Short mmCIF file of C-alpha atoms in Angstrom, two decimals:
data_model
loop_
_atom_site.label_atom_id
_atom_site.label_comp_id
_atom_site.label_asym_id
_atom_site.label_seq_id
_atom_site.Cartn_x
_atom_site.Cartn_y
_atom_site.Cartn_z
CA MET A 377 4.46 -5.74 7.71
CA PRO A 378 1.99 -8.31 9.14
CA ILE A 379 2.20 -8.69 12.89
CA ARG A 380 0.24 -11.96 12.99
CA GLU A 381 0.36 -14.22 9.96
CA GLY A 382 -2.98 -15.30 8.53
CA LEU A 383 -4.99 -12.33 9.83
CA GLN A 384 -6.21 -9.72 7.36
CA ILE A 385 -6.76 -6.88 9.86
CA GLN A 386 -3.54 -6.46 11.85
CA GLU A 387 -4.34 -3.38 14.01
CA PRO A 388 -0.73 -2.29 14.73
CA TRP A 389 -2.03 0.73 16.65
CA GLU A 390 -3.15 -1.68 19.36
CA VAL A 391 0.48 -2.70 19.80
CA LEU A 392 1.44 0.95 20.37
CA SER A 393 -1.44 1.46 22.80
CA ARG A 394 -0.44 -1.55 24.90
CA SER A 395 3.25 -0.54 25.12
CA GLU A 396 3.03 3.19 25.92
CA ASP A 397 5.64 2.89 28.68
CA ALA A 398 8.25 1.86 26.10
CA HIS A 399 7.92 4.75 23.62
CA ALA A 400 6.83 8.37 23.19
CA TRP A 401 3.75 7.80 21.00
CA ARG A 402 0.30 8.48 22.46
CA GLU A 403 -3.06 8.11 20.77
CA PHE A 404 -4.37 11.49 19.64
CA ARG A 405 -8.08 12.25 19.92
CA ASP A 406 -9.11 15.30 17.91
CA ARG A 407 -12.06 17.57 18.64
CA PHE A 408 -14.38 15.43 16.55
CA ALA A 409 -13.90 12.62 19.06
CA GLY A 410 -13.71 14.81 22.17
CA ASP A 411 -16.01 17.03 24.19
CA PRO A 412 -18.69 18.66 21.97
CA ASP A 413 -18.24 21.90 23.92
CA ASP A 414 -14.70 22.18 22.53
CA PHE A 415 -15.94 22.12 18.94
CA ARG A 416 -15.02 25.35 17.15
CA ALA A 417 -16.08 27.23 14.02
CA ARG A 418 -12.81 26.26 12.32
CA ASP A 419 -13.59 22.56 12.93
CA TYR A 420 -17.04 23.09 11.46
CA SER A 421 -15.54 24.75 8.37
CA GLU A 422 -13.24 21.75 7.91
CA PHE A 423 -16.10 19.28 8.34
CA VAL A 424 -18.46 20.85 5.78
CA THR A 425 -15.71 20.99 3.14
CA PHE A 426 -16.08 17.27 2.44
CA LEU A 427 -18.86 15.13 1.05
CA PRO A 428 -20.79 12.87 3.47
CA TYR A 429 -19.02 9.61 2.55
CA VAL A 430 -15.62 11.30 2.99
CA ARG A 431 -16.71 12.63 6.40
CA ARG A 432 -17.45 9.08 7.53
CA PHE A 433 -13.93 8.12 6.53
CA LEU A 434 -12.27 11.13 8.20
CA TYR A 435 -14.38 11.56 11.31
CA GLY A 436 -16.54 8.49 11.73
CA GLU A 437 -20.24 8.81 12.45
CA GLY A 438 -22.15 9.72 15.59
CA LYS A 439 -25.17 7.97 17.05
CA GLY A 440 -28.37 8.22 15.06
CA ARG A 441 -31.96 8.59 16.14
CA GLY A 442 -33.26 5.89 18.44
CA GLY A 443 -29.78 5.21 19.80
CA THR A 444 -28.41 3.79 16.57
CA PRO A 445 -24.75 3.04 17.32
CA GLY A 446 -22.17 5.25 15.64
CA THR A 447 -18.90 4.30 13.97
CA GLU A 448 -15.36 5.42 14.65
CA SER A 449 -13.11 6.90 12.01
CA PRO A 450 -10.84 4.33 10.33
CA LEU A 451 -7.97 6.80 10.86
CA LYS A 452 -5.90 6.02 13.94
CA VAL A 453 -3.54 8.86 14.87
CA PHE A 454 -0.67 8.72 17.35
CA ARG A 455 1.35 11.79 18.36
CA ARG A 456 4.66 12.33 20.14
CA THR A 457 5.41 15.59 21.97
CA ASP A 458 9.04 15.14 23.00
CA VAL A 459 10.41 16.75 19.80
CA ALA A 460 10.27 20.56 19.97
CA LYS A 461 12.60 21.78 17.20
CA VAL A 462 14.71 20.66 14.26
CA ARG A 463 18.14 22.12 13.50
CA MET A 464 19.16 22.04 9.84
CA GLY A 465 22.68 22.40 8.49
CA PHE A 466 23.01 23.54 4.85
CA PRO A 467 25.84 23.08 2.32
CA ASP A 468 26.65 26.81 2.37
CA GLY A 469 27.45 26.59 6.09
CA GLY A 470 24.18 28.12 7.23
CA VAL A 471 22.12 26.71 10.08
CA ALA A 472 18.41 27.20 10.71
CA GLU A 473 16.16 26.09 13.55
CA LEU A 474 12.48 25.44 12.90
CA ASP A 475 9.82 24.76 15.48
CA VAL A 476 7.98 21.43 15.40
CA ALA A 477 4.20 21.89 15.59
CA HIS A 478 3.53 18.16 15.87
CA VAL A 479 4.77 14.72 14.84
CA ASP A 480 2.04 12.19 14.01
CA LEU A 481 1.72 8.60 12.85
CA CYS A 482 -1.41 7.88 10.81
CA PHE A 483 -2.66 4.30 10.67
CA PHE A 484 -5.68 3.20 8.63
CA TYR A 485 -8.07 0.45 9.61
CA ASP A 486 -7.79 -2.62 7.37
CA LEU A 487 -4.83 -1.11 5.46
CA ASP A 488 -1.25 -2.08 6.29
CA VAL A 489 -0.08 1.47 5.60
CA VAL A 490 1.40 4.04 7.98
CA ILE A 491 2.18 7.66 7.11
CA LEU A 492 4.52 9.82 9.18
CA ILE A 493 3.49 13.48 9.39
CA VAL A 494 5.88 16.20 10.58
CA GLU A 495 4.72 19.83 10.70
CA LEU A 496 7.40 22.55 10.96
CA PHE A 497 7.10 26.32 11.06
CA ALA A 498 9.35 29.39 11.30
CA ASN A 499 9.25 33.16 10.78
CA ASP A 500 11.57 35.67 9.09
CA LEU A 501 13.48 33.21 6.90
CA PRO A 502 15.00 34.27 3.55
CA LEU A 503 13.23 32.78 0.54
CA ALA A 504 16.40 30.99 -0.61
CA ARG A 505 16.71 29.27 2.78
CA VAL A 506 13.08 28.18 2.65
CA GLN A 507 13.52 26.75 -0.86
CA ASP A 508 16.65 24.88 0.24
CA ALA A 509 14.91 23.48 3.33
CA MET A 510 11.95 22.31 1.24
CA PHE A 511 14.32 20.63 -1.21
CA ARG A 512 16.69 18.93 1.26
CA PHE A 513 14.83 18.15 4.48
CA GLY A 514 12.41 15.38 3.47
CA ARG A 515 14.99 12.85 2.30
CA ALA A 516 14.78 9.36 3.75
CA TYR A 517 18.28 8.48 2.49
CA PRO A 518 20.93 9.89 0.11
CA ASN A 519 20.81 9.04 -3.58
CA TYR A 520 24.56 9.67 -3.96
CA TRP A 521 27.48 11.34 -2.16
CA THR A 522 29.63 14.37 -2.96
CA ASP A 523 32.62 15.22 -0.77
CA ASN A 524 31.37 12.78 1.90
CA ARG A 525 28.04 14.56 1.96
CA GLY A 526 24.71 13.04 0.97
CA GLY A 527 23.56 14.34 -2.38
CA HIS A 528 20.51 16.63 -2.25
CA CYS A 529 20.44 16.16 1.55
CA LEU A 530 21.09 18.46 4.46
CA VAL A 531 24.59 18.42 5.86
CA PHE A 532 22.94 17.41 9.11
CA ALA A 533 19.51 17.39 10.75
CA GLU A 534 19.02 17.25 14.52
CA TRP A 535 15.85 16.73 16.53
CA LEU A 536 15.89 18.89 19.65
CA GLY A 537 13.91 18.48 22.86
CA ALA A 538 12.16 21.25 24.76
CA ASP A 539 15.37 21.82 26.76
CA GLY A 540 17.50 22.12 23.60
CA ALA A 541 19.12 18.70 24.01
CA VAL A 542 19.84 16.75 20.81
CA LEU A 543 17.53 13.72 20.64
CA ALA A 544 18.81 12.33 17.34
CA ARG A 545 21.11 13.37 14.49
CA SER A 546 21.20 12.38 10.83
CA ASP A 547 23.98 10.22 9.39
CA TYR A 548 23.78 11.05 5.68
CA GLU A 549 27.59 11.32 5.52
CA GLN A 550 28.23 7.72 6.61
CA ARG A 551 28.35 6.29 3.12
CA GLU A 552 29.81 2.92 4.07
CA LYS A 553 26.82 2.11 6.28
CA TYR A 554 24.38 2.74 3.43
CA LEU A 555 26.49 0.74 0.96
CA ALA A 556 26.91 -2.21 3.35
CA HIS A 557 23.18 -2.24 4.13
CA VAL A 558 22.17 -2.43 0.46
CA GLY A 559 24.83 -5.06 -0.19
CA ARG A 560 23.57 -7.20 2.68
CA TYR A 561 19.80 -6.78 2.53
CA ARG A 562 19.11 -5.54 -1.03
CA SER A 563 17.17 -2.77 0.68
CA VAL A 564 17.95 0.88 1.39
CA ARG A 565 18.94 2.10 4.82
CA PHE A 566 16.94 4.98 6.29
CA ALA A 567 18.68 7.95 7.90
CA SER A 568 19.08 7.62 11.65
CA HIS A 569 17.00 10.67 12.61
CA TRP A 570 13.99 9.30 10.70
CA THR A 571 14.28 5.82 12.23
CA PHE A 572 14.48 7.53 15.64
CA LEU A 573 11.12 9.21 15.06
CA LEU A 574 9.43 5.97 14.01
CA ARG A 575 10.57 3.76 16.88
CA PRO A 576 9.30 1.35 18.17
CA LEU A 577 8.51 0.73 14.50
CA ILE A 578 11.70 -0.63 12.94
CA PRO A 579 12.73 -1.32 9.32
CA GLU A 580 11.97 -4.80 8.04
CA HIS A 581 15.58 -5.31 6.92
CA SER A 582 17.30 -4.61 10.20
CA ASP A 583 19.04 -6.46 13.03
CA GLU A 584 16.93 -4.52 15.55
CA THR A 585 14.00 -6.12 17.31
CA GLY A 586 10.64 -4.45 17.70
CA PRO A 587 6.90 -5.14 17.76
CA ILE A 588 6.15 -3.58 14.35
CA ARG A 589 8.27 -3.76 11.20
CA TYR A 590 7.86 -1.65 8.06
CA ARG A 591 9.23 -1.44 4.55
CA GLN A 592 9.43 1.38 2.02
CA ILE A 593 6.94 1.46 -0.86
CA GLU A 594 7.60 4.92 -2.31
CA TYR A 595 10.47 7.14 -3.37
CA SER A 596 13.03 8.51 -0.88
CA ARG A 597 11.67 12.04 -1.32
CA MET A 598 8.78 12.60 1.07
CA PRO A 599 5.56 14.33 -0.05
CA LEU A 600 5.51 17.97 1.02
CA LEU A 601 3.03 20.74 1.78
CA ALA A 602 4.33 24.31 2.07
CA TYR A 603 2.61 27.48 3.24
CA LEU A 604 4.61 30.62 2.36
CA ALA A 605 3.59 34.08 3.55
CA LEU A 606 5.94 36.61 1.92
CA ASP A 607 6.60 40.28 2.56
CA ASP A 608 5.65 40.99 -1.04
CA ALA A 609 4.45 37.99 -3.05
CA ARG A 610 4.33 40.15 -6.18
CA GLN A 611 8.15 40.21 -6.19
CA LEU A 612 8.34 36.48 -6.97
CA THR A 613 9.42 35.71 -10.51
CA ARG A 614 8.24 32.84 -12.67
CA ALA A 615 11.47 30.99 -11.84
CA ASP A 616 10.76 31.42 -8.11
CA PHE A 617 7.29 29.93 -8.47
CA ILE A 618 8.64 26.98 -10.44
CA ARG A 619 11.26 26.34 -7.76
CA ILE A 620 8.62 26.48 -5.04
CA GLY A 621 5.99 24.43 -6.87
CA LEU A 622 8.29 21.69 -8.17
CA VAL A 623 10.59 21.87 -5.09
CA THR A 624 13.86 22.23 -6.98
CA GLY A 625 15.90 24.09 -4.36
CA ALA A 626 17.24 27.64 -4.25
CA GLY A 627 18.55 29.44 -7.30
CA ASP A 628 18.76 32.67 -9.26
CA SER A 629 15.35 34.32 -9.49
CA ALA A 630 16.09 35.34 -13.07
CA THR A 631 17.01 31.84 -14.26
CA LEU A 632 14.64 28.93 -14.77
CA PRO A 633 15.59 25.69 -12.98
CA TYR A 634 14.66 23.72 -16.11
CA SER A 635 14.52 24.45 -19.81
CA GLU A 636 11.83 26.79 -21.09
CA ARG A 637 10.33 24.00 -23.17
CA TYR A 638 10.03 21.69 -20.16
CA VAL A 639 8.12 24.24 -18.06
CA ARG A 640 6.17 25.93 -20.85
CA ASP A 641 2.85 24.62 -19.44
CA PHE A 642 3.76 25.05 -15.75
CA GLU A 643 0.95 27.51 -15.00
CA ASP A 644 -1.73 25.52 -16.86
CA ARG A 645 -0.65 22.19 -15.46
CA TYR A 646 0.25 22.89 -11.83
CA CYS A 647 -1.16 26.28 -10.79
CA TYR A 648 -4.62 27.12 -9.52
CA ASP A 649 -4.92 30.88 -10.00
CA GLN A 650 -8.57 31.68 -9.34
CA TYR A 651 -7.48 34.09 -6.58
CA TRP A 652 -4.08 35.13 -7.95
CA SER A 653 -3.95 38.51 -9.72
CA PRO A 654 -0.47 40.09 -9.49
CA GLU A 655 -1.38 42.79 -12.02
CA ARG A 656 -4.10 44.37 -9.87
CA SER A 657 -3.44 47.06 -7.30
CA GLY A 658 -3.23 46.11 -3.66
CA ARG A 659 -2.60 42.54 -2.59
CA PRO A 660 -2.00 40.00 -5.38
CA GLY A 661 -4.06 37.26 -3.74
CA THR A 662 -3.17 33.59 -3.31
CA ARG A 663 -1.59 31.10 -5.69
CA PHE A 664 -1.98 27.33 -5.19
CA ILE A 665 0.54 24.98 -6.81
CA ALA A 666 -0.03 21.20 -6.88
CA CYS A 667 2.34 18.80 -8.66
CA GLY A 668 1.50 15.53 -6.91
CA HIS A 669 4.49 15.07 -4.61
CA ALA A 670 4.18 18.69 -3.42
CA PHE A 671 1.48 21.26 -2.64
CA ALA A 672 2.28 24.93 -2.04
CA MET A 673 0.18 27.91 -1.00
CA VAL A 674 1.77 31.31 -1.65
CA GLY A 675 0.42 34.68 -0.54
CA ASP A 676 1.12 38.00 1.11
CA ALA A 677 2.00 38.17 4.80
CA GLY A 678 0.22 41.50 4.96
CA GLU A 679 -3.13 40.00 3.99
CA PRO A 680 -5.07 39.28 7.23
CA PHE A 681 -7.27 36.55 5.70
CA PHE A 682 -4.21 34.75 4.35
CA THR A 683 -2.44 34.62 7.74
CA ASP A 684 -5.45 33.99 9.99
CA ALA A 685 -4.76 30.69 11.77
CA ASP A 686 -8.38 30.20 12.76
CA ALA A 687 -10.80 31.40 10.06
CA GLY A 688 -8.29 32.25 7.33
CA LEU A 689 -6.21 30.37 4.78
CA LEU A 690 -3.49 29.38 7.27
CA GLY A 691 -6.07 27.46 9.29
CA GLN A 692 -7.51 25.92 6.12
CA PHE A 693 -4.03 24.94 4.94
CA ARG A 694 -3.33 23.05 8.18
CA HIS A 695 -6.66 21.22 8.05
CA GLN A 696 -8.78 21.12 4.87
CA TYR A 697 -5.92 21.36 2.39
CA PHE A 698 -3.77 18.96 4.36
CA LEU A 699 -6.54 16.35 4.15
CA LEU A 700 -7.10 17.08 0.44
CA PHE A 701 -3.42 16.30 -0.08
CA LEU A 702 -3.34 13.30 2.29
CA ILE A 703 -6.20 11.31 0.76
CA PRO A 704 -4.62 10.79 -2.71
CA HIS A 705 -1.38 9.74 -1.03
CA ILE A 706 -3.30 7.20 1.07
CA HIS A 707 -4.72 5.85 -2.19
CA LYS A 708 -1.32 5.61 -3.84
CA ALA A 709 0.36 4.07 -0.81
CA THR A 710 -2.36 1.42 -0.46
CA LEU A 711 -2.26 0.46 -4.11
CA LEU A 712 1.53 0.19 -4.00
CA MET A 713 1.25 -1.89 -0.82
CA LEU A 714 -1.14 -4.33 -2.51
CA SER A 715 1.11 -4.57 -5.55
CA ASP A 716 4.11 -5.18 -3.28
CA ARG A 717 2.21 -7.95 -1.47
CA MET A 718 1.42 -9.67 -4.77
CA VAL A 719 5.07 -9.60 -5.82
CA ASP A 720 6.09 -10.93 -2.41
CA ALA A 721 3.53 -13.75 -2.69
CA LEU A 722 4.87 -14.72 -6.11
CA ASN A 723 8.45 -14.70 -4.85
CA ARG A 724 7.50 -17.04 -2.00
CA LEU A 725 5.63 -19.46 -4.27
CA ASP A 726 7.20 -22.88 -4.81
CA ILE A 727 5.02 -24.84 -7.24
CA ALA A 728 6.66 -28.11 -6.17
CA ASP A 729 5.49 -27.57 -2.57
CA ALA A 730 1.77 -28.17 -2.01
CA GLU A 731 1.75 -26.16 1.23
CA SER A 732 3.41 -23.21 -0.54
CA VAL A 733 0.72 -23.33 -3.23
CA ARG A 734 -2.01 -23.32 -0.60
CA ARG A 735 -0.43 -20.31 1.18
CA PHE A 736 -0.20 -18.49 -2.14
CA LYS A 737 -3.88 -19.05 -2.85
CA ARG A 738 -4.87 -17.83 0.60
CA THR A 739 -2.73 -14.70 0.21
CA ILE A 740 -4.20 -13.81 -3.18
CA ARG A 741 -7.76 -14.28 -1.93
CA GLN A 742 -7.01 -12.11 1.11
CA LEU A 743 -5.56 -9.39 -1.14
CA LEU A 744 -8.70 -9.48 -3.26
CA GLU A 745 -10.88 -9.07 -0.15
CA ILE A 746 -8.70 -6.20 1.13
CA PHE A 747 -8.87 -4.49 -2.26
CA LEU A 748 -12.65 -4.74 -2.35
CA ARG A 749 -12.95 -3.26 1.13
CA PHE A 750 -10.49 -0.51 0.22
CA THR A 751 -12.57 0.32 -2.85
CA HIS A 752 -15.77 0.74 -0.85
CA ARG A 753 -14.29 2.41 2.23
CA TYR A 754 -11.41 4.59 1.04
CA TRP A 755 -11.53 5.08 -2.73
CA PHE A 756 -13.00 8.44 -3.79
CA HIS A 757 -13.01 10.22 -7.14
CA GLU A 758 -14.49 13.34 -5.59
CA VAL A 759 -14.18 14.50 -2.01
CA SER A 760 -15.85 17.91 -2.11
CA ASP A 761 -18.36 19.94 -4.08
CA GLN A 762 -16.60 23.19 -3.28
CA PRO A 763 -14.99 24.23 -6.61
CA GLN A 764 -11.57 25.12 -5.19
CA ALA A 765 -11.21 21.99 -3.04
CA LYS A 766 -12.60 19.84 -5.85
CA GLU A 767 -10.13 21.18 -8.40
CA LEU A 768 -7.07 20.97 -6.16
CA TYR A 769 -7.92 17.38 -5.24
CA ARG A 770 -8.29 16.51 -8.92
CA MET A 771 -4.93 18.12 -9.75
CA THR A 772 -3.12 16.15 -7.04
CA GLU A 773 -4.84 12.90 -7.97
CA GLN A 774 -4.00 13.27 -11.65
CA ALA A 775 -0.39 14.20 -10.94
CA LEU A 776 0.03 11.10 -8.76
CA GLY A 777 -1.60 8.87 -11.40
CA THR A 778 -3.77 7.06 -8.86
CA ASP A 779 -6.54 6.26 -11.38
CA ALA A 780 -4.14 4.42 -13.68
CA LEU A 781 -2.51 2.70 -10.69
CA PHE A 782 -5.94 1.65 -9.41
CA ASP A 783 -6.91 0.15 -12.77
CA GLU A 784 -3.58 -1.66 -13.03
CA THR A 785 -3.81 -3.10 -9.51
CA ARG A 786 -7.44 -4.12 -10.00
CA THR A 787 -6.55 -5.88 -13.25
CA GLU A 788 -3.61 -7.72 -11.65
CA ILE A 789 -5.67 -8.90 -8.69
CA ALA A 790 -8.65 -9.80 -10.89
CA ASP A 791 -6.43 -11.81 -13.27
CA MET A 792 -4.83 -13.66 -10.37
CA SER A 793 -8.23 -14.31 -8.79
CA ALA A 794 -9.66 -15.51 -12.11
CA TYR A 795 -6.76 -17.92 -12.49
CA LEU A 796 -7.33 -19.31 -9.01
CA GLU A 797 -11.05 -19.72 -9.70
CA ALA A 798 -10.32 -21.47 -13.00
CA ASP A 799 -7.83 -23.73 -11.25
CA THR A 800 -10.43 -24.58 -8.58
CA LEU A 801 -13.04 -25.37 -11.25
CA ARG A 802 -10.51 -27.53 -13.09
CA ARG A 803 -9.78 -29.52 -9.95
CA GLN A 804 -13.48 -29.92 -9.24
CA ALA A 805 -14.05 -31.10 -12.83
CA ASN A 806 -11.27 -33.66 -12.46
CA THR A 807 -12.82 -34.89 -9.23
CA VAL A 808 -16.22 -35.23 -10.90
CA VAL A 809 -14.64 -37.16 -13.79
CA ARG A 810 -12.90 -39.51 -11.39
CA LEU A 811 -16.08 -40.11 -9.41
CA THR A 812 -17.98 -40.72 -12.65
CA VAL A 813 -15.41 -43.30 -13.76
CA VAL A 814 -15.50 -45.04 -10.39
CA THR A 815 -19.30 -45.10 -10.52
CA ALA A 816 -19.32 -46.49 -14.05
CA PHE A 817 -16.90 -49.29 -13.32
CA GLY A 818 -18.31 -49.82 -9.84
CA LEU A 819 -21.65 -50.55 -11.50
CA ILE A 820 -20.16 -53.77 -12.80
CA GLY A 821 -19.16 -54.88 -9.31
CA THR A 822 -22.54 -53.80 -7.95
CA VAL A 823 -24.44 -55.93 -10.42
CA ALA A 824 -22.01 -58.84 -10.12
CA THR A 825 -22.24 -58.95 -6.33
CA GLY A 826 -25.98 -58.32 -6.27
CA PHE A 827 -26.54 -62.03 -6.31
CA LEU A 828 -25.73 -62.01 -2.60
CA GLY A 829 -29.10 -60.43 -1.98
CA MET A 830 -30.96 -62.77 -4.38
CA ASN A 831 -32.13 -66.32 -4.00
CA LEU A 832 -29.67 -67.78 -6.50
CA PHE A 833 -27.66 -69.23 -3.66
CA SER A 834 -29.09 -70.31 -0.37
CA LEU A 835 -26.86 -68.58 2.16
CA ALA A 836 -29.44 -68.10 4.87
CA GLU A 837 -28.67 -71.43 6.46
CA LEU A 838 -24.93 -70.69 6.79
CA SER A 839 -23.45 -70.10 10.19
CA THR A 840 -22.48 -66.59 11.33
CA LEU A 841 -18.79 -67.33 10.77
CA GLU A 842 -19.43 -68.57 7.23
CA LYS A 843 -21.53 -65.49 6.43
CA ASN A 844 -18.72 -63.23 7.68
CA LEU A 845 -16.19 -65.10 5.55
CA VAL A 846 -18.41 -64.66 2.47
CA PHE A 847 -18.76 -60.94 3.25
CA VAL A 848 -14.99 -60.50 3.60
CA ALA A 849 -14.39 -62.52 0.43
CA VAL A 850 -16.59 -60.04 -1.47
CA PHE A 851 -15.65 -56.85 0.44
CA ILE A 852 -11.89 -57.06 -0.02
CA PRO A 853 -11.84 -57.56 -3.82
CA VAL A 854 -14.47 -54.85 -4.33
CA THR A 855 -12.48 -52.39 -2.18
CA VAL A 856 -9.23 -53.18 -4.01
CA LEU A 857 -11.00 -52.85 -7.35
CA THR A 858 -12.52 -49.48 -6.33
CA LEU A 859 -9.19 -48.07 -5.17
CA TYR A 860 -7.47 -49.37 -8.29
CA THR A 861 -10.20 -47.76 -10.40
CA ILE A 862 -9.55 -44.41 -8.66
CA VAL A 863 -5.82 -44.73 -9.37
CA LYS A 864 -6.49 -45.42 -13.04
CA SER A 865 -9.52 -43.11 -13.27
CA LYS A 866 -7.86 -40.54 -15.55
CA ARG A 867 -6.83 -43.19 -18.10
CA LEU A 868 -10.12 -45.02 -17.71
CA SER A 869 -11.99 -41.76 -18.44
CA ASP A 870 -9.95 -41.44 -21.65
CA PHE A 871 -10.91 -45.03 -22.52
CA LEU A 872 -14.61 -44.33 -21.87
CA GLU A 873 -14.41 -41.24 -24.07
CA ALA A 874 -12.78 -43.27 -26.84
CA LEU A 875 -15.30 -46.09 -26.40
CA SER A 876 -18.22 -43.67 -26.80
CA ASP A 877 -16.74 -42.11 -29.97
CA GLU A 878 -18.47 -43.82 -32.90
CA ARG A 879 -15.94 -42.47 -35.38
CA LEU A 880 -13.04 -44.43 -33.88
CA PRO A 881 -12.34 -47.95 -35.19
CA THR A 882 -12.35 -50.93 -32.87
CA LYS A 883 -8.55 -51.14 -33.04
CA ALA A 884 -8.16 -47.59 -31.71
CA LYS A 885 -10.61 -48.31 -28.89
CA LEU A 886 -8.65 -51.42 -27.90
CA ALA A 887 -5.45 -49.39 -28.01
CA SER A 888 -7.03 -46.87 -25.63
CA LEU A 889 -7.91 -49.74 -23.30
CA ALA A 890 -4.32 -50.97 -23.43
CA ASP A 891 -3.08 -47.49 -22.52
CA VAL A 892 -4.70 -47.91 -19.11
CA TRP A 893 -1.90 -50.32 -18.08
CA ARG A 894 0.94 -48.93 -20.17
CA GLN A 895 3.94 -47.66 -18.17
CA SER A 896 4.04 -43.83 -18.19
CA PRO A 897 7.35 -41.96 -18.55
CA ARG A 898 8.83 -40.53 -15.37
CA PRO A 899 7.77 -36.88 -15.02
CA ALA A 900 10.43 -34.22 -15.13
CA ARG A 901 11.34 -32.70 -11.78
CA ALA A 902 9.56 -29.41 -11.17
CA GLU A 903 11.83 -26.42 -10.90
CA ALA A 904 11.32 -23.51 -8.56
CA PRO A 905 9.73 -20.51 -10.24
CA PRO A 906 12.02 -17.62 -11.11
CA ARG A 907 12.05 -14.67 -8.77
CA VAL A 908 10.12 -11.63 -9.87
CA GLY A 909 12.42 -8.91 -11.14
CA ARG A 910 14.23 -7.61 -14.15
CA ARG A 911 17.88 -7.42 -15.05
CA LEU A 912 19.20 -5.13 -17.74
CA ARG A 913 22.54 -5.87 -19.38
CA LEU A 914 24.01 -3.01 -21.34
CA PRO A 915 26.18 -3.64 -24.40
CA GLY A 916 29.83 -3.83 -23.47
CA THR A 917 29.25 -4.53 -19.77
CA GLU A 918 29.74 -7.66 -17.68
#
């Protein structure tokens, strides 16, 4: 949410930088912004994956020849290091602890969007436990409750410090708190362990105080990337792959999570199998699955290239593929943010209040400027010429529907901007008409009072007092007549139009002149515009 009203570029990361003593977030400078001697081959491999204009977005640009100044990346990353592990409790009574690689906040210059990134890892976990963790962990709030337990959520989630102390615990089971929050604010309440991570950022609809407030713009289920190295990837069934790729939770490997008809095109639609060959001898290779809200990489733990954290696929997953997945979600989040801002502007509009109308116009024009800058700085249809990266980016982008969302948002903003421009032109046209009417009728007074500058009357011999009295005697009636003409300018313009119409009879022209002084009916009181939203009433309900 805006920190300072009226400013387009809010820079919330500056607030975090200035208040480091009050929270655990610290600005993170990667190797692209650090010492060149620390630059590694893996960083180079990541860099050359992307096209030049995407590199400028991700990494900024160094100084050119002749000392040309460089540019910083529009990504602003903050990291906290106090969280070492997460303990997960599952409905079957099982508990698992996963290590936390890092917890980051990604801000984007000129975009009021923040993305929380949490990277977890573990070894020697059963496949069913991994599937359950993927399905249940990334839930911002419960969608329902069963036996005082949040539906589709973990029984509990705890952030642990390096010493094993519990830093925060989830509260999915406290149903009354979630119900009361929605009843009071008409907004969902986020689970306590997620709000703990984000502080000093606090929810917009909250009694807490903090320097930065945020609101939700997407679904409660967080986007997910998963890297799975299995003892024998060839043992996975089609049902297992569907559960992993669509993140449906654990289940029988012999039973599909959905109907056969629903998943009949699963492989063609979501799988990238250029390097997946389970029928060949030796290692089966790697399967990539991208469905928009999730991206999974599945391979054999015994394949050295697959598990190499530096030059292999594990290193690429944590860097290149993470960025390939992040960029479309930045696009979607920004477009949803702009749409949300337009709805908020419409809800705040009161057409009976001139100041409210002016604020609305300023907001819409600012949104148009932000959208144009987003289009030129962040919007990409292609990010790489490498076939694999290019195809996986396309699959994620299509699954998220960002192209359609972009066109819809652009149309909405363009329509609103066109309306404002038309309204401005209409007001300017009315002003020109009024000035034209005043000029036309003022011509009469100009000619009539022109005798003061002629020799029709000898006024040169009058005293100074008498000359001033003559001036006032002419000035006051002319001023009153001019102001009165402005007041009646709209009706007088209608009379002039009727007077110039040769098809109208003299009686109609006189009637138009009489309309100038006819009493107009009292205008109806303007009502406040309805709030944006929809209500559905089902038959038989109240």
